[in-house]
PDB file of C-alpha atoms in Angstrom:
ATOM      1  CA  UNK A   1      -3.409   3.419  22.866  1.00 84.00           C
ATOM      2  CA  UNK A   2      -5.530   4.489  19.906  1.00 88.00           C
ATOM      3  CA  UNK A   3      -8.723   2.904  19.267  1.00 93.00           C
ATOM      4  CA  UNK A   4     -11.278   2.998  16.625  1.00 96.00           C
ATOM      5  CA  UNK A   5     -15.078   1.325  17.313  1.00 97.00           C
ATOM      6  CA  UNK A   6     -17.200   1.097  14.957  1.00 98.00           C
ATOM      7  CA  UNK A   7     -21.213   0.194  14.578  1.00 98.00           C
ATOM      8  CA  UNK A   8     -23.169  -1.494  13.937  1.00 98.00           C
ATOM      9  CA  UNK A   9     -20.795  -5.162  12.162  1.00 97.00           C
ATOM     10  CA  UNK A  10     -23.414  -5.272   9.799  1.00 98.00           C
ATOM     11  CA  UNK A  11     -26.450  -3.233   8.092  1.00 98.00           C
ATOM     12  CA  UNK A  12     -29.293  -4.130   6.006  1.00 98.00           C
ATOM     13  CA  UNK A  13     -30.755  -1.614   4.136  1.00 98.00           C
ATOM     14  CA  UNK A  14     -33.578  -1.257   1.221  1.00 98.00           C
ATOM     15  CA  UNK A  15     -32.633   0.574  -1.827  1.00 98.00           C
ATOM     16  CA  UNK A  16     -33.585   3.826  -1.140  1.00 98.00           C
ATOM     17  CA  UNK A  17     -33.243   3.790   2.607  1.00 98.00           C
ATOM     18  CA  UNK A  18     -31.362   6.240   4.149  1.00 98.00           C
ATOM     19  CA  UNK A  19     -28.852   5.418   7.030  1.00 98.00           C
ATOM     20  CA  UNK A  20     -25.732   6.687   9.108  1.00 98.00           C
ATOM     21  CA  UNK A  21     -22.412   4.069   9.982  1.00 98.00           C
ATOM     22  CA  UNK A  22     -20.804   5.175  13.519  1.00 98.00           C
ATOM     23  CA  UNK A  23     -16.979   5.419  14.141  1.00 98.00           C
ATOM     24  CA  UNK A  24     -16.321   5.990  17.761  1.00 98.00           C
ATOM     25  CA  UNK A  25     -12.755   6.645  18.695  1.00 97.00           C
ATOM     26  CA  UNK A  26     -10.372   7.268  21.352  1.00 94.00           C
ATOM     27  CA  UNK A  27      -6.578   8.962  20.195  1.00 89.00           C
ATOM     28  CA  UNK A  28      -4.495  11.317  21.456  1.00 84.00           C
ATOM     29  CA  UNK A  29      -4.061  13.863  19.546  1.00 86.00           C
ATOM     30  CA  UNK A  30      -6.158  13.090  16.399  1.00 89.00           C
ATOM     31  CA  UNK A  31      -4.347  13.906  13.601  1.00 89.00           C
ATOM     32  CA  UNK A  32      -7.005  12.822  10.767  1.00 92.00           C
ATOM     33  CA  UNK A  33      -9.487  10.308  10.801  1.00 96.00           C
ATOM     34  CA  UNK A  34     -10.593   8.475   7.476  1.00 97.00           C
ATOM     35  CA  UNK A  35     -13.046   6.535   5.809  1.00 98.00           C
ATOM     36  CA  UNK A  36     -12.799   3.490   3.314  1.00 98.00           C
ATOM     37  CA  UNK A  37     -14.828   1.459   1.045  1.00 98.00           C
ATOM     38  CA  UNK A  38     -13.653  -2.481   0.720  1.00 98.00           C
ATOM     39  CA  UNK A  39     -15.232  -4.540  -1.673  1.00 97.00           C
ATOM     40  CA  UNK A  40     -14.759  -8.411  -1.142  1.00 95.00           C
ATOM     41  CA  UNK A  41     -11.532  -9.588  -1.924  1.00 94.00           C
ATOM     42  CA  UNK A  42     -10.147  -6.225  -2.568  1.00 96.00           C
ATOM     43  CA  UNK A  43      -8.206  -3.394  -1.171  1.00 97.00           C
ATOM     44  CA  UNK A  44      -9.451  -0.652   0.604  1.00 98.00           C
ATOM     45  CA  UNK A  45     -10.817   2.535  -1.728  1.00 97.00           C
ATOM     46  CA  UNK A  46      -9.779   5.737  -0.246  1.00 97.00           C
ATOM     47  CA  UNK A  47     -13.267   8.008   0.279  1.00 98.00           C
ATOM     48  CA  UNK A  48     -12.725  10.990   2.929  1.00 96.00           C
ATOM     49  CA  UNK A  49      -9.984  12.359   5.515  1.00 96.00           C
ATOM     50  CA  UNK A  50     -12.042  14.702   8.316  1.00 96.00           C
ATOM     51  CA  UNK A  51      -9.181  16.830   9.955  1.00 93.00           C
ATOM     52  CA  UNK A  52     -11.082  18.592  12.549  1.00 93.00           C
ATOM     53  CA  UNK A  53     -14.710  18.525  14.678  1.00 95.00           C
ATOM     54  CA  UNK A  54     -17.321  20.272  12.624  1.00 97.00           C
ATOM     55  CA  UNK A  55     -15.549  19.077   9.192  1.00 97.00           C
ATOM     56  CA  UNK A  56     -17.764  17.670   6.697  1.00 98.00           C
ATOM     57  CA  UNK A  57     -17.077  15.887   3.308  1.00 98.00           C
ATOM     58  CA  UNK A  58     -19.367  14.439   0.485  1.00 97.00           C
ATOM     59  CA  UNK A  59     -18.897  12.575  -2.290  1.00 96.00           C
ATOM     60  CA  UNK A  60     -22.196  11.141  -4.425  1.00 96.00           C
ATOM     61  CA  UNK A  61     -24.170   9.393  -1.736  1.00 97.00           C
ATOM     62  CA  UNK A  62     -21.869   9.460   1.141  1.00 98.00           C
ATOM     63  CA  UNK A  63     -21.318  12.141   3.396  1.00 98.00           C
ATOM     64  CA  UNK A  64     -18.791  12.149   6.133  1.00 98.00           C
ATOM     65  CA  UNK A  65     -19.131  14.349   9.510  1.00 98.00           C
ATOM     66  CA  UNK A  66     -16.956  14.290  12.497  1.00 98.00           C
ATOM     67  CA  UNK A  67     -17.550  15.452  16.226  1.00 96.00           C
ATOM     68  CA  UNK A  68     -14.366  15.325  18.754  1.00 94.00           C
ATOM     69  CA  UNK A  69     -15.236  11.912  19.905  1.00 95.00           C
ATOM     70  CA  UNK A  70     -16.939  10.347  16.637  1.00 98.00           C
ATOM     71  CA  UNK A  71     -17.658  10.174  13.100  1.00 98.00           C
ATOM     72  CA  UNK A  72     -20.701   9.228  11.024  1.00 98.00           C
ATOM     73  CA  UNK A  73     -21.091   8.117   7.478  1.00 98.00           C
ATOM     74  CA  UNK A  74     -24.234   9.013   6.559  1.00 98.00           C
ATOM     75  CA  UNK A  75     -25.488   7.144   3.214  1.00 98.00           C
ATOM     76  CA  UNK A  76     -28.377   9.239   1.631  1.00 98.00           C
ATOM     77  CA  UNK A  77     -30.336   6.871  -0.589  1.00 98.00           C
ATOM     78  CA  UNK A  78     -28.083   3.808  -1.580  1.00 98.00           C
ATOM     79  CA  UNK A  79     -28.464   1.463  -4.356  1.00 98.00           C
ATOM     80  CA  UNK A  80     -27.100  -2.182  -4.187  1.00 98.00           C
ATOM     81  CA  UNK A  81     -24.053  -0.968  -5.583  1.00 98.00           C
ATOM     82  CA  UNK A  82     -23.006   0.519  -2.534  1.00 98.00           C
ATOM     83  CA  UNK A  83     -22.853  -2.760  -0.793  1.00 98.00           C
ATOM     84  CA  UNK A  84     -19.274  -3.078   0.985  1.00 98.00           C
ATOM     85  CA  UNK A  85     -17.346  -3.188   3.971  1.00 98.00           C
ATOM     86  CA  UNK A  86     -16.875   0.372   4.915  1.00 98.00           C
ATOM     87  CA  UNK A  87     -13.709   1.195   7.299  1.00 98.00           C
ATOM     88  CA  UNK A  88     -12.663   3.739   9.355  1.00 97.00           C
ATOM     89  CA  UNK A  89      -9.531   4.633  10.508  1.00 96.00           C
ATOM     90  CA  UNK A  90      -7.790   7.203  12.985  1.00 94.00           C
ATOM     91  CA  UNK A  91      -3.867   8.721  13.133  1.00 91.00           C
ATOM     92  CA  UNK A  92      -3.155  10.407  16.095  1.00 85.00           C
ATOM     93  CA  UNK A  93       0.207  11.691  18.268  1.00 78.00           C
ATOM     94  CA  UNK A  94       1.378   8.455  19.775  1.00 69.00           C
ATOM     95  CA  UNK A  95       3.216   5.837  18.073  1.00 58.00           C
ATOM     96  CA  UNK A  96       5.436   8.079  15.372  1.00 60.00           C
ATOM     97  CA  UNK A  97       3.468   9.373  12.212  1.00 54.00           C
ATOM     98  CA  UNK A  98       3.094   6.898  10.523  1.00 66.00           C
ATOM     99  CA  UNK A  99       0.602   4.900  13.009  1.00 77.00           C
ATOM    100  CA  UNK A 100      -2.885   4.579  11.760  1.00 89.00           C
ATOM    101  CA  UNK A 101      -5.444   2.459  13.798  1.00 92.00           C
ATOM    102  CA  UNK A 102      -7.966   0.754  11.687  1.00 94.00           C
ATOM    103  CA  UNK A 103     -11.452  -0.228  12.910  1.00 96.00           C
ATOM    104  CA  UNK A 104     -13.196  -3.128  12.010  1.00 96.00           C
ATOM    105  CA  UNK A 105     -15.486  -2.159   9.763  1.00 97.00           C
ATOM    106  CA  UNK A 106     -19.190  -2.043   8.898  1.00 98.00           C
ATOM    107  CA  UNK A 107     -20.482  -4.918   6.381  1.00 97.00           C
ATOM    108  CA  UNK A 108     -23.294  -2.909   4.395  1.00 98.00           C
ATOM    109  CA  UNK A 109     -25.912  -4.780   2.167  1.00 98.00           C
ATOM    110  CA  UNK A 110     -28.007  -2.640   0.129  1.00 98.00           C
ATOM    111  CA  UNK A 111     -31.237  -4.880  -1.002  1.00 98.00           C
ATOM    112  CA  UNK A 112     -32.944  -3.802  -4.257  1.00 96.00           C
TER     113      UNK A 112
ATOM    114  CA  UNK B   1      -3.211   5.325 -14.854  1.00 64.00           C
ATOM    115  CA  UNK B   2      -1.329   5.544 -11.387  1.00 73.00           C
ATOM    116  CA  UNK B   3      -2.004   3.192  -8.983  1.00 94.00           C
ATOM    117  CA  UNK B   4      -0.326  -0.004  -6.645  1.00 97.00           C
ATOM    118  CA  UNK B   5       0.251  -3.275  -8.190  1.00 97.00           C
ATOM    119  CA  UNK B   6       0.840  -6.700  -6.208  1.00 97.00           C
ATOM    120  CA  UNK B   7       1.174  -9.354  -7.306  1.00 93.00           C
ATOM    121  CA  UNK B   8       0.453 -12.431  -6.751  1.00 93.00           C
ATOM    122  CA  UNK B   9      -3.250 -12.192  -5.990  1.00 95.00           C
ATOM    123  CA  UNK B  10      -3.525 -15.928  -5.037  1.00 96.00           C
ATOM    124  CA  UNK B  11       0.000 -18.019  -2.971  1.00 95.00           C
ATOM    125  CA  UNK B  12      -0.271 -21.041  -2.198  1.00 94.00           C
ATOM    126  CA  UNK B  13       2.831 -22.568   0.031  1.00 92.00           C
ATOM    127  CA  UNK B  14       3.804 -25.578   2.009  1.00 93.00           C
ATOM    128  CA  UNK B  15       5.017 -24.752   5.788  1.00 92.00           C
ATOM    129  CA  UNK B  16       8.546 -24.395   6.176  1.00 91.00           C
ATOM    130  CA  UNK B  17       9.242 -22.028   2.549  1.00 92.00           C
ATOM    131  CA  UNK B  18       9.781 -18.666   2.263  1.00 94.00           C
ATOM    132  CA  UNK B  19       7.314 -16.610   0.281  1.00 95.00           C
ATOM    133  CA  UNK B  20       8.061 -13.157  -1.302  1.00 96.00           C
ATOM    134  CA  UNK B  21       4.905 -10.481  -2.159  1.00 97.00           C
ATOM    135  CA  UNK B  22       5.291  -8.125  -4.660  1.00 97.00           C
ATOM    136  CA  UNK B  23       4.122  -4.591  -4.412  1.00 98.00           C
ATOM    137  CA  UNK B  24       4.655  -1.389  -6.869  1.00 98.00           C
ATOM    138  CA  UNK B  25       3.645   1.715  -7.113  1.00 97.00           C
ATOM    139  CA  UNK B  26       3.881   4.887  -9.807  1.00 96.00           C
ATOM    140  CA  UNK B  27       2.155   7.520  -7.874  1.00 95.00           C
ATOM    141  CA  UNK B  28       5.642   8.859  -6.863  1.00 94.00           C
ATOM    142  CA  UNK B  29       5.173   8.348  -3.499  1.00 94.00           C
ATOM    143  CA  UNK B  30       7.618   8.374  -0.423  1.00 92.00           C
ATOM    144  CA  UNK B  31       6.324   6.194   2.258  1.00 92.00           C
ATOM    145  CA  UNK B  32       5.018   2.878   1.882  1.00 94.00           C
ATOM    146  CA  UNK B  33       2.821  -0.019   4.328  1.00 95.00           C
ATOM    147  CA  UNK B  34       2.542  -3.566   4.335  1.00 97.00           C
ATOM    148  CA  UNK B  35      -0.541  -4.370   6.158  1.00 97.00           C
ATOM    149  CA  UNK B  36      -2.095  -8.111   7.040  1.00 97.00           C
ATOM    150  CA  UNK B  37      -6.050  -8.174   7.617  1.00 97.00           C
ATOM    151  CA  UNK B  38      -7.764 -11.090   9.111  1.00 95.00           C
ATOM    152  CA  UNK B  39     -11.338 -11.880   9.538  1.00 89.00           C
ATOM    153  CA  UNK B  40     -13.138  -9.587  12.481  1.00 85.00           C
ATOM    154  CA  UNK B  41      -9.745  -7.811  13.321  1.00 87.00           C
ATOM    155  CA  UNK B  42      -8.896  -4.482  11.588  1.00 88.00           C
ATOM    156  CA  UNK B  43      -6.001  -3.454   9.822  1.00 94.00           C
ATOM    157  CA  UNK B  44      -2.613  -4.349  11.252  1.00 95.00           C
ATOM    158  CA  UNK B  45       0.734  -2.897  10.693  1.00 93.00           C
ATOM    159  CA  UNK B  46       3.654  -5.064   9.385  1.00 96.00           C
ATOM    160  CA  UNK B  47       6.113  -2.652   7.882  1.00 95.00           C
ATOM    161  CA  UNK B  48       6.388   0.511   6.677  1.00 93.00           C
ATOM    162  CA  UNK B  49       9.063   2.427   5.146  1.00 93.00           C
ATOM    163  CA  UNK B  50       9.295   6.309   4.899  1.00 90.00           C
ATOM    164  CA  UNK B  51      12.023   6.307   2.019  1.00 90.00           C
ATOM    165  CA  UNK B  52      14.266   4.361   0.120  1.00 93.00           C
ATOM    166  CA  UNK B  53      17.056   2.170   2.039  1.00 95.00           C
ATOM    167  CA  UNK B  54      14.409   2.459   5.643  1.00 93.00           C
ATOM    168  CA  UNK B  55      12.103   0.612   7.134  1.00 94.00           C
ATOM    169  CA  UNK B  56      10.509   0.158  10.296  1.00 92.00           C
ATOM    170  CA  UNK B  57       8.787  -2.500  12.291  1.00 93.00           C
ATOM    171  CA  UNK B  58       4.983  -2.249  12.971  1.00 91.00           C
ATOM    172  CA  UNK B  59       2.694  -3.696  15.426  1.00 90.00           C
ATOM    173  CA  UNK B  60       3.301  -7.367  14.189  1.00 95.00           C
ATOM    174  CA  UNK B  61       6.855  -7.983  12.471  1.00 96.00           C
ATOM    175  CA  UNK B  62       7.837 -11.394  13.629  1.00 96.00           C
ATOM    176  CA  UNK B  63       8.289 -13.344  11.130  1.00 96.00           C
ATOM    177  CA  UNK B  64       8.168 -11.173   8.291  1.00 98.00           C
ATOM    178  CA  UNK B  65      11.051  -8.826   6.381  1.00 97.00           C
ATOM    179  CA  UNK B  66      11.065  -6.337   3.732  1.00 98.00           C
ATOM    180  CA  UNK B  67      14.069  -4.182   1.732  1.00 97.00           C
ATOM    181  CA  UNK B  68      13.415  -1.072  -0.130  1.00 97.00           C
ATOM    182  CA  UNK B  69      16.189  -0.438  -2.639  1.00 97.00           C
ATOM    183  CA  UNK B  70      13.924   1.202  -5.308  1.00 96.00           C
ATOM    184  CA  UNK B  71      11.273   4.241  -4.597  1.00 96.00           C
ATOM    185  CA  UNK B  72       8.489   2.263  -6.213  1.00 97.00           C
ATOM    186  CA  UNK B  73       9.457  -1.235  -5.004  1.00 98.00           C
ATOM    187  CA  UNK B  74       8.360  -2.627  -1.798  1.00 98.00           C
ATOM    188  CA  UNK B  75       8.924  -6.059  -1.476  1.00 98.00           C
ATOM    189  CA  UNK B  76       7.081  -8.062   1.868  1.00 98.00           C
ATOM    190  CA  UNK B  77       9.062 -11.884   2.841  1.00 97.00           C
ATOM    191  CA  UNK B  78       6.829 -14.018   4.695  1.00 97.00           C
ATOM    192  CA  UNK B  79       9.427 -16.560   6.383  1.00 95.00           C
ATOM    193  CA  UNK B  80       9.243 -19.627   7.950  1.00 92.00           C
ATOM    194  CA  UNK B  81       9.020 -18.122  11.102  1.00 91.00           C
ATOM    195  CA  UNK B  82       5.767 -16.752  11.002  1.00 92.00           C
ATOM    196  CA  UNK B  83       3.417 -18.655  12.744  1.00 91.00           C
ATOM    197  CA  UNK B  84       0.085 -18.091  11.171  1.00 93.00           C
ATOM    198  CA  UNK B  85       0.919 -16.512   7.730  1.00 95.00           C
ATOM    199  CA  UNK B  86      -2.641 -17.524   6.249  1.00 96.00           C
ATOM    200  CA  UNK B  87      -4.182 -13.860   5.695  1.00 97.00           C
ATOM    201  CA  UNK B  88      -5.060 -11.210   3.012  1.00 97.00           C
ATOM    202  CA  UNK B  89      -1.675  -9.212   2.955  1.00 98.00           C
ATOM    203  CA  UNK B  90      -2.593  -5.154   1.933  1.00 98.00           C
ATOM    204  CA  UNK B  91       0.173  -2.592   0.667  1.00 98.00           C
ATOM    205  CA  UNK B  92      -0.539   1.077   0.981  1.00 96.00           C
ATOM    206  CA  UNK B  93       1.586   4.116   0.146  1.00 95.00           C
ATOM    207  CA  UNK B  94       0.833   7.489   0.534  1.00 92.00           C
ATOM    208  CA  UNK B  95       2.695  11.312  -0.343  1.00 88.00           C
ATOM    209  CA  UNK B  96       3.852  11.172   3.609  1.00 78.00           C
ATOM    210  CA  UNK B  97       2.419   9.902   6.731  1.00 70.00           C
ATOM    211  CA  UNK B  98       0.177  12.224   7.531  1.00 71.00           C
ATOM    212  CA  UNK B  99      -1.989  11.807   5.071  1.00 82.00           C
ATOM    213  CA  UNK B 100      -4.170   8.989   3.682  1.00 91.00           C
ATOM    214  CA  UNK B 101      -2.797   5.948   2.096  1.00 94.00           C
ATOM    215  CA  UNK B 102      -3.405   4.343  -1.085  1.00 96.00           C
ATOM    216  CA  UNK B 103      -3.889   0.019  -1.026  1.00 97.00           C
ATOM    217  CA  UNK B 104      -3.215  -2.227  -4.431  1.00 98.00           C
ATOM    218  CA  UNK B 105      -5.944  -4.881  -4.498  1.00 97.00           C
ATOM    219  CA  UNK B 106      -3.803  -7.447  -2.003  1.00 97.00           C
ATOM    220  CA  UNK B 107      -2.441 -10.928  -1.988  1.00 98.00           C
ATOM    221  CA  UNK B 108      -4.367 -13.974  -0.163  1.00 97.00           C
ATOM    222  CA  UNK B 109      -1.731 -16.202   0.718  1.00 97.00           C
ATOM    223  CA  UNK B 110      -2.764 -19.712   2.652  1.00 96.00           C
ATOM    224  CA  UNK B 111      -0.115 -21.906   3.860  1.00 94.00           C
ATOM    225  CA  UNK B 112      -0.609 -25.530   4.380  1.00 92.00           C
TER     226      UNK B 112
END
């Protein structure tokens, strides 16, 4: 069975201070892993899909890496307006195409 | 602009009634997710339907139903027989199941 881990629940950071969110996950066969942004009481806002280990993706503040067995979001600088749950989620072999395994997510609180 | 609609953003229902969620999209795509997210769980899969006239069960279909009779339409029936239908209900869509999916902004429904 997939699985998708992520850490830490919950970060604090200060306006300005850099940080990485961790997605550990277990699939077989990954197929493409992604990231979202979910602001409260809203749906989830599509960011990156990583295909392969090595792959990298950026977009503003946010940049997205993946190894075979993980993949960080690293936030360079963030202002209080990227406060959100971030989620990450895997689709791999088992389960038919269409089976994508969410994670958690990662409750981040930019301070100003 | 393209994008997914649902509609209502707020239910409110008495135990016992059937409750129908809207959800519509223009982006002119094929397959289409009802998910249900609850607090500290991730994502979970309810239905999903590759293309018009099919669907298929996800992880957690007890209790719920769903027809697809137009390529934008994807109409999610919370019945009676759902046991805990109190939750944030999420569609998605996306081109095809490989890649990434799409959410509208999601129904809270609370049953009482």
């Amino acid at each position: 069975e997939d699985q998708v881990t992520q850490s830490p629940e919950a970060l604090r950071l200060q306006e300005g201070e850099s940080s990485s969110l961790n997605c550990s996950y277990t699939v077989s066969g990954l197929r493409g892993l992604f990231w979202y942004r979910q602001d409260p009481g809203k749906g989830p806002e599509f960011l990156f899909t990583l295909y392969s280990a090595g792959e990298e993706k950026e977009k503003e503040r946010l940049k997205a890496t993946l190894t075979k067995k993980e993949s960080f979001l690293h936030i360079t600088a963030p202002k209080p307006e990227d406060s959100a749950t971030y989620l990450c989620a895997v689709k791999g072999t088992l389960g038919g195409y269409q089976k994508v395994t969410f994670g958690t997510g990662t409750k981040l609180q930019v301070i100003p | 602009d393209g994008g997914i609609t649902q509609s209502p953003k707020y239910l409110f229902r008495k135990e016992g009634q059937n409750v129908t969620l809207s959800c519509e999209q223009n982006l002119n795509h094929d397959a289409m997710y009802w998910y249900r997210q609850d607090p500290g769980q991730g994502l979970r899969l309810i239905y999903y339907s590759q293309i018009v006239n099919d669907f298929q069960k996800g992880d957690i279909a007890e209790g719920y139903s769903v027809s697809r009779e137009k390529k934008e339409s994807f109409p999610l029936t919370v019945t009676s027989a759902q046991k805990n239908p109190t939750a944030f209900y999420l569609c998605a869509s996306s081109t095809a199941p490989l890649y990434e999916q799409y959410f509208g902004p999601g129904t809270r429904l609370t049953v009482t």
